[in-house]
Tab-separated table of C-alpha atoms and ligand atoms in Angstrom:
chain	number	residue	atom	x	y	z
A	169	MET	CA	146.435	52.172	77.334
A	170	SER	CA	147.873	54.160	74.572
A	171	ALA	CA	147.853	52.531	71.111
A	172	ILE	CA	150.981	51.572	68.602
A	173	ILE	CA	150.825	54.114	65.732
A	174	LEU	CA	151.100	52.451	62.277
A	175	ASP	CA	153.649	54.529	60.312
A	176	GLY	CA	152.801	54.286	57.218
A	177	LYS	CA	155.657	56.561	56.063
A	178	LYS	CA	158.184	54.841	57.336
A	179	LEU	CA	156.246	51.284	56.216
A	180	ALA	CA	155.890	53.344	52.575
A	181	GLU	CA	159.588	53.968	52.374
A	182	SER	CA	160.361	50.037	52.604
A	183	VAL	CA	157.860	48.838	49.990
A	184	ARG	CA	159.340	51.754	47.678
A	185	ALA	CA	163.437	50.830	48.323
A	186	GLU	CA	161.918	46.921	47.565
A	187	VAL	CA	160.359	48.608	44.437
A	188	ARG	CA	163.546	50.262	43.519
A	189	GLU	CA	165.578	46.898	43.436
A	190	GLY	CA	163.245	45.641	41.689
A	191	VAL	CA	163.162	47.728	38.917
A	192	SER	CA	167.048	48.031	38.310
A	193	LYS	CA	166.498	43.947	38.189
A	194	PHE	CA	164.166	44.428	35.252
A	195	VAL	CA	166.055	46.863	33.527
A	196	ALA	CA	169.155	44.235	33.800
A	197	GLU	CA	166.356	41.877	32.032
A	198	HIS	CA	164.731	44.028	29.809
A	199	GLY	CA	166.653	47.019	28.644
A	200	ARG	CA	163.945	49.460	30.027
A	201	ALA	CA	162.363	50.901	32.082
A	202	PRO	CA	158.178	49.772	33.782
A	203	GLY	CA	156.295	52.439	32.272
A	204	LEU	CA	153.547	54.183	34.150
A	205	GLU	CA	150.825	56.762	32.714
A	206	VAL	CA	148.383	58.642	34.567
A	207	VAL	CA	145.900	60.640	32.864
A	208	LEU	CA	144.417	63.230	34.798
A	209	VAL	CA	141.118	65.472	33.476
A	210	GLY	CA	140.471	69.026	34.878
A	211	GLU	CA	142.157	71.127	37.564
A	212	ASP	CA	141.197	70.105	40.724
A	213	PRO	CA	143.704	71.466	43.469
A	214	ALA	CA	143.634	67.668	45.435
A	215	SER	CA	144.369	65.148	42.153
A	216	GLN	CA	147.014	67.613	40.699
A	217	VAL	CA	148.400	67.550	43.936
A	218	TYR	CA	147.794	63.303	43.812
A	219	THR	CA	149.008	62.612	39.843
A	220	ARG	CA	152.229	64.599	40.451
A	221	ASN	CA	153.369	62.920	43.803
A	222	LYS	CA	152.435	59.710	41.479
A	223	GLU	CA	154.594	60.869	38.864
A	224	LYS	CA	157.291	61.896	41.283
A	225	ALA	CA	157.319	58.709	42.922
A	226	SER	CA	157.102	57.079	40.076
A	227	LEU	CA	160.423	58.229	38.567
A	228	GLU	CA	162.188	58.196	42.082
A	229	VAL	CA	162.617	54.603	42.524
A	230	GLY	CA	163.147	53.939	38.216
A	231	ILE	CA	159.770	53.694	36.679
A	232	ARG	CA	159.244	55.567	33.385
A	233	GLY	CA	156.796	58.064	34.809
A	234	LYS	CA	154.288	60.345	32.843
A	235	LEU	CA	151.950	62.682	34.014
A	236	HIS	CA	148.972	63.370	31.028
A	237	SER	CA	147.468	66.504	31.982
A	238	LEU	CA	144.189	67.164	30.012
A	239	PRO	CA	142.116	70.255	30.235
A	240	ALA	CA	138.560	70.242	31.784
A	241	ASP	CA	136.584	70.437	28.473
A	242	THR	CA	138.343	67.431	27.328
A	243	SER	CA	135.773	65.587	25.321
A	244	GLU	CA	134.883	61.741	26.602
A	245	ALA	CA	136.138	60.643	22.373
A	246	ALA	CA	139.922	62.339	22.849
A	247	LEU	CA	140.157	60.917	25.808
A	248	LEU	CA	139.199	56.605	25.398
A	249	GLU	CA	141.062	57.308	21.777
A	250	LEU	CA	144.344	58.806	24.531
A	251	LEU	CA	143.418	55.170	26.620
A	252	GLY	CA	143.278	53.188	22.943
A	253	ARG	CA	147.090	54.166	22.517
A	254	LEU	CA	148.519	53.750	25.895
A	255	ASN	CA	146.836	50.344	25.590
A	256	ALA	CA	148.817	49.819	21.859
A	257	ASP	CA	152.001	50.568	23.283
A	258	ASP	CA	154.225	48.323	24.152
A	259	THR	CA	156.717	50.486	26.918
A	260	VAL	CA	153.826	50.993	28.707
A	261	ASP	CA	153.054	48.744	31.587
A	262	GLY	CA	150.649	50.662	34.380
A	263	ILE	CA	147.486	53.484	33.328
A	264	LEU	CA	145.983	55.299	35.543
A	265	VAL	CA	143.144	57.607	35.437
A	266	GLN	CA	142.514	59.645	38.387
A	267	LEU	CA	139.169	59.915	39.960
A	268	PRO	CA	137.189	61.917	39.889
A	269	LEU	CA	136.098	62.734	36.211
A	270	PRO	CA	134.388	65.672	34.789
A	271	LYS	CA	130.479	64.981	34.568
A	272	HIS	CA	130.516	65.071	30.756
A	273	ILE	CA	133.127	61.586	30.659
A	274	SER	CA	131.726	57.927	31.918
A	275	GLU	CA	133.453	56.629	34.145
A	276	GLN	CA	132.653	53.474	33.441
A	277	LYS	CA	133.749	53.234	29.592
A	278	VAL	CA	136.763	54.760	30.656
A	279	LEU	CA	137.997	52.266	33.423
A	280	ASP	CA	136.526	49.586	31.165
A	281	LEU	CA	138.748	50.546	28.486
A	282	VAL	CA	141.801	50.137	29.962
A	283	LEU	CA	143.477	46.526	29.464
A	284	PRO	CA	143.353	44.626	32.849
A	285	ALA	CA	146.836	43.497	32.383
A	286	LYS	CA	147.628	47.451	32.411
A	287	ASP	CA	145.225	48.374	34.940
A	288	VAL	CA	147.265	49.382	38.442
A	289	ASP	CA	144.524	50.638	39.962
A	290	GLY	CA	142.716	47.315	40.552
A	291	PHE	CA	139.603	48.925	38.874
A	292	HIS	CA	138.514	47.519	35.583
A	293	PRO	CA	135.537	45.211	36.319
A	294	VAL	CA	137.961	41.985	34.956
A	295	ASN	CA	140.067	42.395	37.473
A	296	ALA	CA	137.552	43.413	40.440
A	297	GLY	CA	135.672	39.761	39.403
A	298	LEU	CA	139.478	38.466	39.910
A	299	LEU	CA	139.829	39.655	43.308
A	300	ALA	CA	136.116	38.845	44.680
A	301	SER	CA	136.485	35.140	43.465
A	302	GLY	CA	139.977	34.942	44.945
A	303	ARG	CA	141.977	34.625	41.912
A	304	PRO	CA	145.346	36.680	41.375
A	305	GLY	CA	145.352	39.932	39.501
A	306	LEU	CA	145.588	43.651	40.113
A	307	VAL	CA	144.430	44.554	43.321
A	308	PRO	CA	143.245	48.372	44.486
A	309	CYS	CA	146.007	50.319	45.724
A	310	THR	CA	144.695	51.847	48.529
A	311	PRO	CA	143.045	48.937	50.245
A	312	ARG	CA	146.854	46.739	49.635
A	313	GLY	CA	148.428	49.511	51.638
A	314	CYS	CA	145.771	49.008	54.642
A	315	MET	CA	146.905	45.364	54.427
A	316	LYS	CA	150.580	46.102	54.718
A	317	LEU	CA	150.075	48.236	57.646
A	318	ILE	CA	147.827	44.989	59.226
A	319	ALA	CA	150.225	43.555	58.760
A	320	SER	CA	152.774	45.321	60.163
A	321	SER	CA	151.454	45.457	63.447
A	322	GLY	CA	151.359	41.700	64.013
A	323	THR	CA	148.675	40.679	63.792
A	324	LYS	CA	147.078	37.764	62.351
A	325	LEU	CA	143.602	38.526	61.114
A	326	LEU	CA	142.018	34.087	61.140
A	327	GLY	CA	139.044	34.357	62.963
A	328	LEU	CA	138.721	38.113	63.710
A	329	ARG	CA	135.986	40.704	63.277
A	330	ALA	CA	136.446	43.381	60.922
A	331	VAL	CA	134.302	45.805	60.123
A	332	VAL	CA	134.668	48.475	57.091
A	333	VAL	CA	132.540	51.383	56.716
A	334	GLY	CA	132.672	52.359	53.038
A	335	ARG	CA	131.214	50.267	50.315
A	336	SER	CA	133.795	52.020	47.583
A	337	ASN	CA	134.292	50.500	44.332
A	338	ILE	CA	138.039	51.619	45.375
A	339	VAL	CA	138.234	51.053	49.157
A	340	GLY	CA	135.527	49.526	50.781
A	341	LYS	CA	134.744	46.425	48.800
A	342	PRO	CA	138.029	45.475	47.339
A	343	ILE	CA	138.855	45.997	51.313
A	344	ALA	CA	136.684	43.334	52.291
A	345	GLN	CA	137.628	41.103	49.836
A	346	LEU	CA	141.452	41.159	51.249
A	347	LEU	CA	139.931	40.748	54.646
A	348	LEU	CA	137.817	37.622	53.632
A	349	ALA	CA	140.781	36.416	52.319
A	350	GLU	CA	142.887	36.289	55.472
A	351	HIS	CA	140.249	34.785	56.950
A	352	ALA	CA	138.356	37.746	58.875
A	353	THR	CA	134.606	37.371	59.601
A	354	VAL	CA	134.082	40.811	57.662
A	355	THR	CA	130.754	43.081	57.263
A	356	ILE	CA	130.775	46.024	55.400
A	357	ALA	CA	128.922	49.243	56.608
A	358	HIS	CA	127.717	52.338	55.697
A	359	SER	CA	125.542	55.283	55.538
A	360	ARG	CA	122.263	53.530	55.742
A	361	THR	CA	123.373	50.676	58.471
A	362	LYS	CA	121.885	50.818	61.950
A	363	ASP	CA	123.932	51.683	65.595
A	364	LEU	CA	127.047	52.227	63.452
A	365	PRO	CA	128.864	52.831	66.558
A	366	ALA	CA	127.332	49.648	68.138
A	367	LEU	CA	128.428	47.781	65.274
A	368	CYS	CA	132.194	49.586	65.007
A	369	ARG	CA	132.540	48.359	68.597
A	370	GLU	CA	132.109	44.845	68.300
A	371	ALA	CA	135.002	45.471	65.244
A	372	ASP	CA	138.836	43.600	66.337
A	373	VAL	CA	139.911	45.506	63.056
A	374	LEU	CA	138.267	48.888	62.248
A	375	ILE	CA	138.342	50.247	58.534
A	376	ALA	CA	137.396	53.842	57.601
A	377	ALA	CA	136.797	54.937	54.419
A	378	VAL	CA	133.242	56.913	54.451
A	379	GLY	CA	135.223	60.590	53.736
A	380	LYS	CA	133.734	62.649	56.724
A	381	ALA	CA	136.347	64.573	59.353
A	382	GLU	CA	136.363	62.724	62.111
A	383	MET	CA	132.876	60.947	62.190
A	384	ILE	CA	133.831	57.711	63.662
A	385	ARG	CA	134.595	59.134	67.660
A	386	GLY	CA	136.657	56.544	70.468
A	387	ASP	CA	133.595	55.481	72.186
A	388	TRP	CA	132.804	53.851	68.783
A	389	VAL	CA	136.149	51.922	69.233
A	390	LYS	CA	137.198	48.366	70.853
A	391	GLU	CA	139.636	48.218	73.681
A	392	GLY	CA	143.057	46.991	72.036
A	393	ALA	CA	141.372	46.921	68.360
A	394	ILE	CA	143.560	47.677	65.251
A	395	VAL	CA	142.021	50.679	63.616
A	396	ILE	CA	142.903	52.681	60.165
A	397	ASP	CA	141.471	55.252	58.800
A	398	VAL	CA	141.569	55.874	54.866
A	399	GLY	CA	140.008	59.550	55.497
A	400	ILE	CA	141.670	61.998	54.245
A	401	ASN	CA	139.583	65.122	54.539
A	402	ARG	CA	140.457	69.249	54.882
A	403	VAL	CA	138.549	70.861	57.452
A	404	ASP	CA	138.672	74.169	58.417
A	405	LEU	CA	140.697	76.004	60.932
A	406	PRO	CA	139.468	78.195	63.598
A	407	PRO	CA	140.558	81.975	62.950
A	408	ASN	CA	143.938	82.824	64.004
A	409	SER	CA	145.327	86.398	63.281
A	410	ALA	CA	149.066	85.385	62.665
A	411	PRO	CA	149.834	85.966	59.654
A	412	ASP	CA	151.686	82.649	58.539
A	413	ALA	CA	148.497	81.043	60.871
A	414	LYS	CA	147.335	77.409	58.565
A	415	LYS	CA	143.929	78.191	57.818
A	416	THR	CA	142.975	74.050	56.860
A	417	LYS	CA	144.237	71.327	58.124
A	418	LEU	CA	143.816	67.552	56.986
A	419	VAL	CA	142.407	64.819	59.439
A	420	GLY	CA	140.935	61.403	58.684
A	421	ASP	CA	137.442	59.867	59.267
A	422	VAL	CA	138.630	58.750	62.791
A	423	ALA	CA	138.746	60.883	65.675
A	424	PHE	CA	142.021	60.315	66.498
A	425	ASP	CA	142.993	61.807	69.881
A	426	GLU	CA	139.783	59.865	71.123
A	427	ALA	CA	140.785	56.678	69.246
A	428	LYS	CA	144.283	56.168	70.358
A	429	ALA	CA	143.214	56.270	74.094
A	430	ARG	CA	141.028	52.493	73.184
A	431	ALA	CA	142.403	51.214	70.150
A	432	GLY	CA	145.597	48.422	70.235
A	433	ALA	CA	147.193	50.017	67.167
A	434	ILE	CA	145.866	53.075	65.392
A	435	THR	CA	147.032	55.108	61.350
A	436	PRO	CA	147.544	58.355	61.745
A	437	VAL	CA	146.536	61.445	59.151
A	438	PRO	CA	148.050	61.751	57.522
A	439	GLY	CA	151.676	59.595	57.338
A	440	GLY	CA	148.917	56.399	57.310
A	441	VAL	CA	147.488	55.396	54.665
A	442	GLY	CA	148.371	57.768	52.093
A	443	PRO	CA	151.822	57.223	51.760
A	444	MET	CA	151.054	53.584	51.620
A	445	THR	CA	149.198	53.977	48.589
A	446	ILE	CA	151.347	55.615	46.113
A	447	ALA	CA	153.797	52.831	47.563
A	448	CYS	CA	151.938	50.197	45.995
A	449	LEU	CA	151.271	52.208	43.058
A	450	LEU	CA	154.560	51.629	42.394
A	451	GLU	CA	154.657	48.519	43.198
A	452	ASN	CA	151.605	47.008	41.221
A	453	THR	CA	153.612	49.100	38.214
A	454	LEU	CA	156.315	46.533	38.779
A	455	LEU	CA	154.185	43.382	39.341
A	456	ALA	CA	151.829	44.180	36.187
A	457	ALA	CA	155.671	45.203	33.933
A	458	SER	CA	156.879	41.921	35.151
A	459	ALA	CA	153.684	39.884	34.468
A	460	ARG	CA	153.374	41.256	30.382
A	461	LEU	CA	156.326	40.291	30.250
A	462	ALA	CA	156.420	36.751	31.302
A	463	ARG	CA	153.678	36.247	28.744
B	1184	GUN	N1	140.639	59.162	43.541
B	1184	GUN	C1	140.810	58.485	44.535
B	1184	GUN	N2	141.503	57.669	44.918
B	1184	GUN	C2	142.121	56.917	43.914
B	1184	GUN	C3	142.860	56.358	43.806
B	1184	GUN	O1	143.142	55.513	44.055
B	1184	GUN	N3	142.816	55.926	41.569
B	1184	GUN	C4	142.622	56.787	40.621
B	1184	GUN	N4	142.332	56.380	39.792
B	1184	GUN	N5	141.857	58.161	41.329
B	1184	GUN	C5	141.523	58.176	42.598
């Protein structure tokens, strides 16, 4: 059996189309577009690409996206001051600070300062707490994207065994909460988990969010399982003398070709979870804007 490939690019396009429509209605009703401010500190090349893509994707659906690119030596005080201004600006509906931050800046202080109502990343402890309590709030984008991909496979999660590999605040913990809310039986595994392959083999739904290239092998996957690969890892390719040969490629946390032979459905890398993250950010921005104006 070969798995169904869950096409994140296509699904993201349909989410964006819905957001575009919602934004048009918002503009007609309120006379302004929802505003998203993305803040990047430093010159990390991957973060530069991500944040530029976030700004571009916003503009494409009619959101007033703005990227603040600050130098790596920006002081913590200056960043907090900018966030204070964005918090106070009524035309700003969503604020996103790209992580990781330079070492001299406290991530906790920064995330805590963003108003929960504008926290489109869903990283503020108030939003994390609301999610853990099963109450409405802004939910992190990547986990939301994963849930949409699972739903697109037609799977009902009730009673299924889900294993989440990775316990980050950005992906592992929030996706575990979302799976639990859909009545799955959820285990969060991590680097200290004993006999991880055996645990993964019990999973009807396997979420890989560890950031280690192709760590999860094909024989860790239960026959027919749904595999959601959150990893985006750049790896070197073997030397090739062709002048235009690529030197690196992107791979997930799952050994895709091996896993595909056993899974019922699987997300590719690239083109799986990645495009869904940005689509869900746009959706969160529209949700935040609508919720703020409904108050
Ligand atoms: N760095 C890696 N993933 C993310 C994300 O989802 N949001 C932010 N702000 N930074 C990240």
